[in-house]
PDB file of C-alpha atoms in Angstrom:
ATOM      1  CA  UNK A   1       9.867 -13.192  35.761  1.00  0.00           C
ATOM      2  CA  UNK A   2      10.641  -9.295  36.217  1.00  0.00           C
ATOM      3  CA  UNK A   3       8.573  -7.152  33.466  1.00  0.00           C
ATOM      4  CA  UNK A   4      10.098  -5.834  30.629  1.00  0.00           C
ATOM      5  CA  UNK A   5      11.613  -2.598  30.142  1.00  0.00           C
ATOM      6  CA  UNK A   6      13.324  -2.548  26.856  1.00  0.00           C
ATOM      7  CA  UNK A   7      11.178  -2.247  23.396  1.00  0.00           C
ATOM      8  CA  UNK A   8       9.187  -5.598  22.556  1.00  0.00           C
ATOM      9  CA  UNK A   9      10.776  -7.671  19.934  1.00  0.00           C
ATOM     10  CA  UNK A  10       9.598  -7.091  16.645  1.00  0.00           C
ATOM     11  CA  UNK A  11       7.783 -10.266  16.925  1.00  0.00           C
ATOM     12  CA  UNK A  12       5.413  -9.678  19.790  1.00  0.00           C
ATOM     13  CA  UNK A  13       3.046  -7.206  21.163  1.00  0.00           C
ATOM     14  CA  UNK A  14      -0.301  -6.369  19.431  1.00  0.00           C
ATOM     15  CA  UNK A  15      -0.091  -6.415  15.589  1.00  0.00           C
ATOM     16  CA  UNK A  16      -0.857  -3.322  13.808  1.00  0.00           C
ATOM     17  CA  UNK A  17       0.664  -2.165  10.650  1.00  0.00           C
ATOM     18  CA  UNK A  18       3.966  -0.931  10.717  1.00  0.00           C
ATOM     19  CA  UNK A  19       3.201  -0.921  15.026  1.00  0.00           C
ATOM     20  CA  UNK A  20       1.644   2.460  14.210  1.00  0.00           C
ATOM     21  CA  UNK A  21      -1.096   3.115  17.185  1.00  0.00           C
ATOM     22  CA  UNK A  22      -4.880   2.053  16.729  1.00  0.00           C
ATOM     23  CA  UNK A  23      -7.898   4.423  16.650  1.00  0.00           C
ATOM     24  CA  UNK A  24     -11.155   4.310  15.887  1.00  0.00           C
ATOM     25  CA  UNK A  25     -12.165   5.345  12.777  1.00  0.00           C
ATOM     26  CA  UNK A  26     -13.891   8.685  14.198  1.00  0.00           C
ATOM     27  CA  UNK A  27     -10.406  10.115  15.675  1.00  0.00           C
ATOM     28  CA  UNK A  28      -8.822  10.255  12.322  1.00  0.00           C
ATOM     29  CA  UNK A  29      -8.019  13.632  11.464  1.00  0.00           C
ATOM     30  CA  UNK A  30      -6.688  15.424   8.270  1.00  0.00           C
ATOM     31  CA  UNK A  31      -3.273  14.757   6.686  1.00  0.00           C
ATOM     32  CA  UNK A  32      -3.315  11.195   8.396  1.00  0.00           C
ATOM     33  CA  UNK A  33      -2.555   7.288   6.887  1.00  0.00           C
ATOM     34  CA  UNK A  34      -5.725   5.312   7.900  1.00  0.00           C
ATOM     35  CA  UNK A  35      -4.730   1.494   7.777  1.00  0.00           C
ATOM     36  CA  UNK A  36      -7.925  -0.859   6.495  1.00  0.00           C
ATOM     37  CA  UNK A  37      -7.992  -4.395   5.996  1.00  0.00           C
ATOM     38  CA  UNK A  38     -10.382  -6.546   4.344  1.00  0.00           C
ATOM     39  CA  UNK A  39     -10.330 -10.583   5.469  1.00  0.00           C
ATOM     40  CA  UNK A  40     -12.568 -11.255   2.771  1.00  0.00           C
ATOM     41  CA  UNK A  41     -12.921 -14.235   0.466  1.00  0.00           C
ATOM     42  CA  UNK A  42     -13.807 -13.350  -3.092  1.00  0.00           C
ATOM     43  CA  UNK A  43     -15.437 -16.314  -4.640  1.00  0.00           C
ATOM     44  CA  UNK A  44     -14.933 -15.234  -8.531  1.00  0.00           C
ATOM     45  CA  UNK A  45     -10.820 -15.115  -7.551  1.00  0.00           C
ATOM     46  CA  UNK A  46      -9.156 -17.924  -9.104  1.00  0.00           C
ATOM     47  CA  UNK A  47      -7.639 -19.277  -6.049  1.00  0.00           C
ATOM     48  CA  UNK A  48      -8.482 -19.240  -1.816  1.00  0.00           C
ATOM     49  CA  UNK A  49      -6.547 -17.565   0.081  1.00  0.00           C
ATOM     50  CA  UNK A  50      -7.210 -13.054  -0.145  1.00  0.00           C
ATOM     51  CA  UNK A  51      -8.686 -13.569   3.116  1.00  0.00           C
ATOM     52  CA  UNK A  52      -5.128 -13.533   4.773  1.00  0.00           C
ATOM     53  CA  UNK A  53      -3.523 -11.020   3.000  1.00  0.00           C
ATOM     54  CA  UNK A  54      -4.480  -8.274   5.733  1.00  0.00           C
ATOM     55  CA  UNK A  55      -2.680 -10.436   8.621  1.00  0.00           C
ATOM     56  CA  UNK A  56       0.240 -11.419   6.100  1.00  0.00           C
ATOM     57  CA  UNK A  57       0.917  -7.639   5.283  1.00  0.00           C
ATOM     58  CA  UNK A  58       1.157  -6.177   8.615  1.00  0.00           C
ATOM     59  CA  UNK A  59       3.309  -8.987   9.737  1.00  0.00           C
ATOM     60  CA  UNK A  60       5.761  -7.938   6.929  1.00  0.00           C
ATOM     61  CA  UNK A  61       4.915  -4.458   8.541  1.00  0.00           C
ATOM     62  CA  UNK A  62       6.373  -5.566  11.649  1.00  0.00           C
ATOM     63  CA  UNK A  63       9.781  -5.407  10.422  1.00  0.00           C
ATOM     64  CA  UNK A  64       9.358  -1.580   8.892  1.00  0.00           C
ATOM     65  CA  UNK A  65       8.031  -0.442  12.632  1.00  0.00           C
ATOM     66  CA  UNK A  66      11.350   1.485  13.438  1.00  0.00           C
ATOM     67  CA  UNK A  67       9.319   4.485  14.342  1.00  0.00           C
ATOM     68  CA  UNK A  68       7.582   2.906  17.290  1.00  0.00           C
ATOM     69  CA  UNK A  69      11.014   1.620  18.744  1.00  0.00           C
ATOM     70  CA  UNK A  70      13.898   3.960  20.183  1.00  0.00           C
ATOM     71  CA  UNK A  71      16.770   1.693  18.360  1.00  0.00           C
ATOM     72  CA  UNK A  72      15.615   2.714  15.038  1.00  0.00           C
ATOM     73  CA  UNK A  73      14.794   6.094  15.765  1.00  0.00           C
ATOM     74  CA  UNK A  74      17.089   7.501  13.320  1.00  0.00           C
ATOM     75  CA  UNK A  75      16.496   6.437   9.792  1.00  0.00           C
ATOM     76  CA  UNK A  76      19.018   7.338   6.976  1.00  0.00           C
ATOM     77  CA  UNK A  77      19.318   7.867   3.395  1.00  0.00           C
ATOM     78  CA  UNK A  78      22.015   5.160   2.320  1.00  0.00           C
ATOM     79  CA  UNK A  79      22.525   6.357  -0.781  1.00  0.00           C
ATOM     80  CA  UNK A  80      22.366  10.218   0.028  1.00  0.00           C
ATOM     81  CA  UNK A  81      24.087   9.579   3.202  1.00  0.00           C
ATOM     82  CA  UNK A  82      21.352  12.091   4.843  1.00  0.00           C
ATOM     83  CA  UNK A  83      19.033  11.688   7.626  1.00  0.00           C
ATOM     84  CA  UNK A  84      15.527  11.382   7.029  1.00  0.00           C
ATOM     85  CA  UNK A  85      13.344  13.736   9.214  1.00  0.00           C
ATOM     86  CA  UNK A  86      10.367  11.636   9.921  1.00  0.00           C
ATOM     87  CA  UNK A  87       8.882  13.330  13.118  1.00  0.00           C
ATOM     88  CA  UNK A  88       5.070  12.912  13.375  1.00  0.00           C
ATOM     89  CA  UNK A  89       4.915   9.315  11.285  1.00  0.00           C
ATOM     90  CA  UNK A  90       3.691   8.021  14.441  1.00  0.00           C
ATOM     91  CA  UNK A  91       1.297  10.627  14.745  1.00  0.00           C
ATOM     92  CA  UNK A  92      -0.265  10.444  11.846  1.00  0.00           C
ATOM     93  CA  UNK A  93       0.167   6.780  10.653  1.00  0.00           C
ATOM     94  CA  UNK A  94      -3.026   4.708  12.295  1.00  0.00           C
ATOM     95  CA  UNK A  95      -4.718   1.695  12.035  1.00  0.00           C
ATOM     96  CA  UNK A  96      -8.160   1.264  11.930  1.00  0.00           C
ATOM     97  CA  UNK A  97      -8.425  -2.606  12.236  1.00  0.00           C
ATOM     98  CA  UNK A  98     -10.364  -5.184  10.112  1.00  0.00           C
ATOM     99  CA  UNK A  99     -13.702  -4.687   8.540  1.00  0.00           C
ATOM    100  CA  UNK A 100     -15.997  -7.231  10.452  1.00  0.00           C
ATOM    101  CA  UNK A 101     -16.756 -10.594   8.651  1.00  0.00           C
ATOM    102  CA  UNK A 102     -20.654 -11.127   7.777  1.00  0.00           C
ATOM    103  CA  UNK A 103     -22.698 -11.277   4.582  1.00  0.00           C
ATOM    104  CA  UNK A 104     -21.220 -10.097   1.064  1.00  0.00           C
ATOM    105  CA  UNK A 105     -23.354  -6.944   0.729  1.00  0.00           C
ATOM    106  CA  UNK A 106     -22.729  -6.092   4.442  1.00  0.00           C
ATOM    107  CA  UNK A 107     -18.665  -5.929   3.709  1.00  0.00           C
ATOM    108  CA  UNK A 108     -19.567  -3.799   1.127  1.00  0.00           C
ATOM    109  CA  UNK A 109     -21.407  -1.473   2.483  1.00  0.00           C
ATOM    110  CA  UNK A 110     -19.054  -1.303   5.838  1.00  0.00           C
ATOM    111  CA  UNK A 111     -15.988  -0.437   2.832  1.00  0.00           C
ATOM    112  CA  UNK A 112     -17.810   2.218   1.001  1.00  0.00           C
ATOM    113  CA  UNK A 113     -19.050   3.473   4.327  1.00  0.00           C
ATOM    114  CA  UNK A 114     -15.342   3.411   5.907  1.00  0.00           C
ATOM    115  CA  UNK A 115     -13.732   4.931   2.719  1.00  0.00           C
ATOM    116  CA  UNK A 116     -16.196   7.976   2.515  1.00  0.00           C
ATOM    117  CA  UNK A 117     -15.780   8.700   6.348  1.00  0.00           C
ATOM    118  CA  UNK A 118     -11.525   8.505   5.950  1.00  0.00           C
ATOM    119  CA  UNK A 119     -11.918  10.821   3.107  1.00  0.00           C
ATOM    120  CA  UNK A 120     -14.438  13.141   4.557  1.00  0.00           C
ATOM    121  CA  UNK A 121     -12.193  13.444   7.506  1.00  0.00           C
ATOM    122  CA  UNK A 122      -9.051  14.330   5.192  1.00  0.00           C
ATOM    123  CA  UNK A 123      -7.324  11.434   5.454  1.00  0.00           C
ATOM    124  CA  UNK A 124      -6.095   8.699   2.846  1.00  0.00           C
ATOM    125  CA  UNK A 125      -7.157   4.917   3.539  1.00  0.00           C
ATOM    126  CA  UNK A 126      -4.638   2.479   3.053  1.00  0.00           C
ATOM    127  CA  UNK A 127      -6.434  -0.856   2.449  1.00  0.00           C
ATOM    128  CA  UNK A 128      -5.230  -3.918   2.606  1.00  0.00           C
ATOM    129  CA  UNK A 129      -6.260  -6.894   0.428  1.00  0.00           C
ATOM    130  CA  UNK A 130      -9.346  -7.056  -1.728  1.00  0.00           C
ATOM    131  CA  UNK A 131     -10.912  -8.058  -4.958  1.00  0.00           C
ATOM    132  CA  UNK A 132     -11.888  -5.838  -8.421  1.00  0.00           C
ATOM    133  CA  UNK A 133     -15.402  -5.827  -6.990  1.00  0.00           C
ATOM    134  CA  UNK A 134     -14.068  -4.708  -3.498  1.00  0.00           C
ATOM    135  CA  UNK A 135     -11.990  -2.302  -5.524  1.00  0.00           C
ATOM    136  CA  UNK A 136     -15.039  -0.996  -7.390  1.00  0.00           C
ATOM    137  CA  UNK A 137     -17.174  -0.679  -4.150  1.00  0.00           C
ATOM    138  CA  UNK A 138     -13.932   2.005  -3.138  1.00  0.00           C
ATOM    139  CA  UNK A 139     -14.317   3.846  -6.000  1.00  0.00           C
ATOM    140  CA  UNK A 140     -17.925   4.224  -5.261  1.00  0.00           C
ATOM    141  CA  UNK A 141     -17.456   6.022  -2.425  1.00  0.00           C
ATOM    142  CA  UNK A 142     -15.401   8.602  -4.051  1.00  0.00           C
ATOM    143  CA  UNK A 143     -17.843  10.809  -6.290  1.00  0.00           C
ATOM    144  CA  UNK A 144     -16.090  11.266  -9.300  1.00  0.00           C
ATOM    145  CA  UNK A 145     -12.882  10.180  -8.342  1.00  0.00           C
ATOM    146  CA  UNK A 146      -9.716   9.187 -10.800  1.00  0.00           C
ATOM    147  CA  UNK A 147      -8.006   5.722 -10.872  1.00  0.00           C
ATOM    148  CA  UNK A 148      -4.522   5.021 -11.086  1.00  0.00           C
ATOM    149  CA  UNK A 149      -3.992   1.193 -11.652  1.00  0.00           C
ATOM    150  CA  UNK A 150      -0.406  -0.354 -11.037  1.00  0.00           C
ATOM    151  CA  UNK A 151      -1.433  -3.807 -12.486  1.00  0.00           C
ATOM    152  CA  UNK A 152      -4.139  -5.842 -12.201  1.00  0.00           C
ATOM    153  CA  UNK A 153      -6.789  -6.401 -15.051  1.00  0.00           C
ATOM    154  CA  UNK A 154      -6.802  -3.577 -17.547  1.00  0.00           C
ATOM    155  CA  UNK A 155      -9.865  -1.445 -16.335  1.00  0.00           C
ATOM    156  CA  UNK A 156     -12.116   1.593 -17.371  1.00  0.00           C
ATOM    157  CA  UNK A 157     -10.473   3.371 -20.351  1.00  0.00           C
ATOM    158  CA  UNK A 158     -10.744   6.448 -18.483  1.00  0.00           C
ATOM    159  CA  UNK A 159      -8.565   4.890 -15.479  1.00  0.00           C
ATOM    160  CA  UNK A 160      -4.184   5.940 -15.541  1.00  0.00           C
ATOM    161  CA  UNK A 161      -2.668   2.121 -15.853  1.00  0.00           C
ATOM    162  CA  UNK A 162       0.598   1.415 -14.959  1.00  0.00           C
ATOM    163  CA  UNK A 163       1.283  -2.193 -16.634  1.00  0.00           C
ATOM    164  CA  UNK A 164      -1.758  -3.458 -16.482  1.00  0.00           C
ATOM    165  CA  UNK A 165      -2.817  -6.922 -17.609  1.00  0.00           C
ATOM    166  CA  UNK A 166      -4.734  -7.077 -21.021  1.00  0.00           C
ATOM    167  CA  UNK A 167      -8.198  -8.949 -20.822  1.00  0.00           C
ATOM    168  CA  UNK A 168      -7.097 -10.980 -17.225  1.00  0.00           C
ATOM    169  CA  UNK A 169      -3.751 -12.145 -19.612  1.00  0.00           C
ATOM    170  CA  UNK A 170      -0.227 -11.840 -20.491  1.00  0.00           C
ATOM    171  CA  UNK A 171       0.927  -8.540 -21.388  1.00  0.00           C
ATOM    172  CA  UNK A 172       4.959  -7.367 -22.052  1.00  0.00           C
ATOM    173  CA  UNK A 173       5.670  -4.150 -20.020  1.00  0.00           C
ATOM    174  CA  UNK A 174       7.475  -1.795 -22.180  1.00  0.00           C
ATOM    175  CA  UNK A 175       6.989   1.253 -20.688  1.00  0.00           C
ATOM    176  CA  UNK A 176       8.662   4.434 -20.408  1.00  0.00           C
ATOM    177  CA  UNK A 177       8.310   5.850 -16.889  1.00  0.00           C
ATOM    178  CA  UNK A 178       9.639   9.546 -18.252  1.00  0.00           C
ATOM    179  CA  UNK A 179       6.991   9.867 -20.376  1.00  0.00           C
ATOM    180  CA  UNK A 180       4.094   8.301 -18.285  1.00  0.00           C
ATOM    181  CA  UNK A 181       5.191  10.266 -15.815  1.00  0.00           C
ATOM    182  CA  UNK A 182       3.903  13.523 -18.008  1.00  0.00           C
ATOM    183  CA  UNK A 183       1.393  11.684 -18.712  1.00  0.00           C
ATOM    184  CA  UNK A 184       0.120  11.389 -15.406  1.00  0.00           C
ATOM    185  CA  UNK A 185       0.414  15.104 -14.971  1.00  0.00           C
ATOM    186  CA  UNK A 186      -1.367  15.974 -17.880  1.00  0.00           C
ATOM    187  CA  UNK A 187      -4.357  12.937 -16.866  1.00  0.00           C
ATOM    188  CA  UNK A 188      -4.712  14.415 -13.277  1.00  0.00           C
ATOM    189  CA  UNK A 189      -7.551  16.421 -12.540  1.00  0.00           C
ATOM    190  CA  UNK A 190      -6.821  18.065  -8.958  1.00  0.00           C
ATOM    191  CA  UNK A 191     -10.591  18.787  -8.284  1.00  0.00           C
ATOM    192  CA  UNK A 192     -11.542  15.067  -8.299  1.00  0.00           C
ATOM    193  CA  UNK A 193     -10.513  12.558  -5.700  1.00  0.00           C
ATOM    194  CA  UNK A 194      -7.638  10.255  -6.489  1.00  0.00           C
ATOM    195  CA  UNK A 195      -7.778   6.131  -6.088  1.00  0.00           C
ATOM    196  CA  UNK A 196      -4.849   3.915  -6.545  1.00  0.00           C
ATOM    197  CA  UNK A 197      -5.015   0.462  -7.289  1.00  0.00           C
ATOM    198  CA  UNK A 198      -1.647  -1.123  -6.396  1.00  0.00           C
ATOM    199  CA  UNK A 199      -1.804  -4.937  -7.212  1.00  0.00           C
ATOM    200  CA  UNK A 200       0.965  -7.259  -7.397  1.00  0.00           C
ATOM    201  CA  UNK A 201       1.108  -8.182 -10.736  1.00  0.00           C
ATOM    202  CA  UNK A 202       2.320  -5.168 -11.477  1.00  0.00           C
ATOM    203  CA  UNK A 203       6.113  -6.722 -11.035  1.00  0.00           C
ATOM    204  CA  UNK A 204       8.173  -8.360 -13.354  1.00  0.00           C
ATOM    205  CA  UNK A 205       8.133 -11.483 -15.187  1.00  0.00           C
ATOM    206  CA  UNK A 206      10.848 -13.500 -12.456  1.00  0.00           C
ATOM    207  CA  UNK A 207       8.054 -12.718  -9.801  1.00  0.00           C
ATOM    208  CA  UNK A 208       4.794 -13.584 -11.541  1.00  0.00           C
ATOM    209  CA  UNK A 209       4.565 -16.784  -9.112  1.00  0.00           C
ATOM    210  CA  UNK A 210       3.930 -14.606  -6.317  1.00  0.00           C
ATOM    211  CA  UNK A 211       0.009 -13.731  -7.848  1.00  0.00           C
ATOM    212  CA  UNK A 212      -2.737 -15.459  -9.033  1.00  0.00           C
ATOM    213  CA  UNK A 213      -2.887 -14.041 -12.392  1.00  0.00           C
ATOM    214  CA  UNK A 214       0.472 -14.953 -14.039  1.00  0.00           C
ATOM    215  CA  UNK A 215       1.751 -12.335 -16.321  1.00  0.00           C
ATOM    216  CA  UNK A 216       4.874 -11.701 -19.221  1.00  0.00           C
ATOM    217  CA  UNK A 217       6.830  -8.201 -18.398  1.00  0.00           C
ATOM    218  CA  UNK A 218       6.026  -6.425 -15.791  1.00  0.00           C
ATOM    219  CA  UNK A 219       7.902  -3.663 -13.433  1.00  0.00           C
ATOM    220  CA  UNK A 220      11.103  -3.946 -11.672  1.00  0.00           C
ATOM    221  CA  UNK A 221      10.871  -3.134  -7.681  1.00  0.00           C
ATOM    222  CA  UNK A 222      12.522   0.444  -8.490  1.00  0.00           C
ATOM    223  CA  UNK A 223       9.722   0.901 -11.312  1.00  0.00           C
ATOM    224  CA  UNK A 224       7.152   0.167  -8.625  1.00  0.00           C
ATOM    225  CA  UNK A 225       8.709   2.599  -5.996  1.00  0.00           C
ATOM    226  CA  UNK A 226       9.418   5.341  -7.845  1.00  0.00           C
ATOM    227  CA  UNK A 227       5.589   5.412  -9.035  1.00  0.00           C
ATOM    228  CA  UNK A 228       4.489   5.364  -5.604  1.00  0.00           C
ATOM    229  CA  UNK A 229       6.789   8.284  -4.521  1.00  0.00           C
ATOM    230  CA  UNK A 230       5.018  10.027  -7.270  1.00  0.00           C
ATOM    231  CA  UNK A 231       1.821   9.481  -6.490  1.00  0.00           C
ATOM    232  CA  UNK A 232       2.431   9.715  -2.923  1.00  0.00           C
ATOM    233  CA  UNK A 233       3.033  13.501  -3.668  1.00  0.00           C
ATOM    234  CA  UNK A 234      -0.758  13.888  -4.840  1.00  0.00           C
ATOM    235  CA  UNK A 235      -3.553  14.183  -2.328  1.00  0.00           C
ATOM    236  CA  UNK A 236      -4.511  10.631  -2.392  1.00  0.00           C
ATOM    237  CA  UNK A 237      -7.913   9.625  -1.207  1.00  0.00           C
ATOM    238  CA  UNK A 238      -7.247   5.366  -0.655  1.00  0.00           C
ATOM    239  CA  UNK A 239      -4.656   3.048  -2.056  1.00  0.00           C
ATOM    240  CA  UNK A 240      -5.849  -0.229  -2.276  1.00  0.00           C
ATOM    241  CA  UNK A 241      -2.944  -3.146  -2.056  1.00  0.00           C
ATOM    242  CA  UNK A 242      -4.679  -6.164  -4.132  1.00  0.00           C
ATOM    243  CA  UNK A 243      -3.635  -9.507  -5.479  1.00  0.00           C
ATOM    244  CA  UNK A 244      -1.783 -10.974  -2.378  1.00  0.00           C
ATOM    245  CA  UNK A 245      -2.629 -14.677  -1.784  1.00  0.00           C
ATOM    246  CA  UNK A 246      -0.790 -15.351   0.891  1.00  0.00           C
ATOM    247  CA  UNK A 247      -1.984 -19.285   0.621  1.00  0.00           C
ATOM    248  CA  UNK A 248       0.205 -19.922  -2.202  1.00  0.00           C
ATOM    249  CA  UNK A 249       2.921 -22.704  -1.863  1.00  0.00           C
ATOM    250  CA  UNK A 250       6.133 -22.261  -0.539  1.00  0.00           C
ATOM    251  CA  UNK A 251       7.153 -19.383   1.776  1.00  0.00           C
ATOM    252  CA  UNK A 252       9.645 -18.674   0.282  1.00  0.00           C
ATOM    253  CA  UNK A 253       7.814 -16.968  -2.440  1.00  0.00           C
ATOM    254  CA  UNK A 254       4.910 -15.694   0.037  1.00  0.00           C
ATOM    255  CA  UNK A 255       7.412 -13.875   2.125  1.00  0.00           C
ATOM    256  CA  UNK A 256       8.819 -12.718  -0.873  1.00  0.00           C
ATOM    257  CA  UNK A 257       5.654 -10.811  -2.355  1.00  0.00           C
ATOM    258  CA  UNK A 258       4.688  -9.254   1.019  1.00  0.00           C
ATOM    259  CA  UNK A 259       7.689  -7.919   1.406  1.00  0.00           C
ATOM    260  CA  UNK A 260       7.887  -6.912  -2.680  1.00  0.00           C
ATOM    261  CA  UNK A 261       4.930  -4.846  -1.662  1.00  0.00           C
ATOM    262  CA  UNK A 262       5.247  -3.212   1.794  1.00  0.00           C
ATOM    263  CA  UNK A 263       8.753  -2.379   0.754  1.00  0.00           C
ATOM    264  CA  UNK A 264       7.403  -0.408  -2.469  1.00  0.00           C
ATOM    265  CA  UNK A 265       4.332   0.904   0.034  1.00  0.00           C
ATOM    266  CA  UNK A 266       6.719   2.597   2.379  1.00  0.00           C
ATOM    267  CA  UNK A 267       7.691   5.054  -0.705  1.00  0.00           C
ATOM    268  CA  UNK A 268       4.325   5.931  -0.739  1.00  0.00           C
ATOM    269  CA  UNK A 269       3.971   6.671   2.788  1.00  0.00           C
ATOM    270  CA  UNK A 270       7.135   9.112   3.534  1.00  0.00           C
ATOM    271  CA  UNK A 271       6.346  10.754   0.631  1.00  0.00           C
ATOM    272  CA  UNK A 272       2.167  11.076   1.106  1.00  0.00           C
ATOM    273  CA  UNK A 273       3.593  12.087   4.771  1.00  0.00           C
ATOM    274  CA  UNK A 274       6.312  14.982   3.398  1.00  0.00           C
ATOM    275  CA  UNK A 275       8.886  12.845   4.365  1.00  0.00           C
ATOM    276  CA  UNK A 276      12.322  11.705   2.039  1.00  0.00           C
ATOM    277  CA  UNK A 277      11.133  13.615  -0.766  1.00  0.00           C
ATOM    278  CA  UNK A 278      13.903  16.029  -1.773  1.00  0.00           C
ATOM    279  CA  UNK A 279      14.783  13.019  -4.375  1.00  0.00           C
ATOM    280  CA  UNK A 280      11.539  12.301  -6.203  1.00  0.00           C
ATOM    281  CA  UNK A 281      10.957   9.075  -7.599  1.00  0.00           C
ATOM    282  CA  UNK A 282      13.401   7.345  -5.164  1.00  0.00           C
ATOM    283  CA  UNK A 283      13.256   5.058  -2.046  1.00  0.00           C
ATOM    284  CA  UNK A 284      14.403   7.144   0.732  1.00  0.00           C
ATOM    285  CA  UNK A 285      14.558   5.067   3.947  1.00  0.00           C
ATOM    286  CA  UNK A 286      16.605   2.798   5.978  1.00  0.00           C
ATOM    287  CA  UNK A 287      14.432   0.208   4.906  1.00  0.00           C
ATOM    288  CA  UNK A 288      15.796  -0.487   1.403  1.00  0.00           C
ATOM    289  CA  UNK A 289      18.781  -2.085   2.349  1.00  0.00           C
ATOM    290  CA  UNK A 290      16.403  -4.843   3.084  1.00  0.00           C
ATOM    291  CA  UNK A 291      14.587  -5.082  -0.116  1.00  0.00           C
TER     292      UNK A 291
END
């Protein structure tokens, strides 16, 4: 069988988020997107099954990789009808790998170790799955830092949340984005390091199968996006993607919330990166003609 020429299909080669190119954790220099997972089982969660959320998101990844592949070398604006200048995403998006299995205390240090070396080095870590305690070992590592919260349980009072869910329950979303949006300027302290907590409860009432803590309201998938444009815009330290349990039933709805939240992620990326921004607040990629 001759060897092949032409790009892989999306399907094969060696996984890595979004097929962006591996390094060790040492190489990462300023201004770049450091890709972490964490194959970790909490035991408080309320169901199995966090431990595959890394795999299950880069998978979804897979299918966003047009930067690594000459066919899709071109992405455009739909709506604007523009080209997107994206030169350098492969550059400066990596991935770091998994954090190695072993005891609870050992994952915990190897996080908080990984996180303070990403943000010594400049860079923003972009970590997939985890737990609130694996959230709270992140913050941790960040002296001082601020916490934006796009669902999960409702936090520290001190913490920016973004539809969060009252006491681990049902909450209706009625939010006005306008005015959270000031908000969030007049919240953000520039001197401190900024977190962001980006679980997927934070969407809407029609997806709440897709997570493990049920909600009422929540955020449409435009809500969700434009947020992450906006805070892609700030000098992010780590975003933390939480609340995916890819073990659910039916793949129809697992495929479902992957993609719900790579698709919202990628907002985060072009704009953390410089790119698609000239419409804040807005999905600016080929990619949302899939979502």
């Amino acid at each position: 069988m001759p060897l092949r020429s032409a790009p892989l299909p999306r399907m094969a080669g060696h996984l890595s988020f979004m097929r962006a190119q591996t390094k060790a954790i040492c190489d990462v220099r300023p201004g770049d997107l450091a890709v972490l997972g964490i194959p970790f089982e909490d035991t408080s969660a309320p169901h199995a099954g966090q431990s595959l959320a890394p795999r299950a998101l880069r998978e979804t990844s897979v299918y966003f990789g047009w930067h690594a592949n000459p066919q899709f070398s071109h992405p455009v604006d739909i709506d604007a009808r523009q080209d997107i200048q994206t030169d350098g995403l492969h550059e400066r998006l990596c991935d770091l790998g998994d954090i190695s299995p072993g005891p609870e205390d050992e994952i915990h240090a190897a996080l908080r170790a990984a996180t303070s070396q990403i943000s010594r080095n400049g860079a923003c870590a972009v970590i997939l799955g985890g737990s609130d305690r694996l959230s709270e070992t992140v913050q941790s590592a960040l002296p001082e830092c601020q916490t934006a919260q796009l669902g999960g349980p409702s936090g520290d009072a001190c913490d920016f949340q973004i539809a969060p869910l009252l006491n681990g329950g049902g909450t209706t979303c009625t939010l006005d984005t306008a005015a959270q949006r000031a908000a969030f300027t007049q919240w953000r302290d520039v001197s401190k390091p900024l977190f962001v907590r980006f679980d997927l409860s934070v969407f809407e009432t029609s997806l709440s199968a897709l997570c493990d803590r049920p909600r009422l309201g929540g955020c449409d998938l435009d809500t969700v996006v434009q947020w992450l444009s906006a805070l892609g815009q700030h000098e992010v330290s780590a975003i933390m993607l939480t609340g995916l349990n890819p073990n659910r039933p039916g793949m129809g709805v697992v495929k479902v919330g992957q993609r719900l939240m790579v698709t919202a992620l990628l907002a985060f990326i072009y704009a953390r990166l410089g790119f698609g921004i000239d419409h804040p607040g807005r999905l600016t990629s080929e990619e949302n003609v899939l979502t």
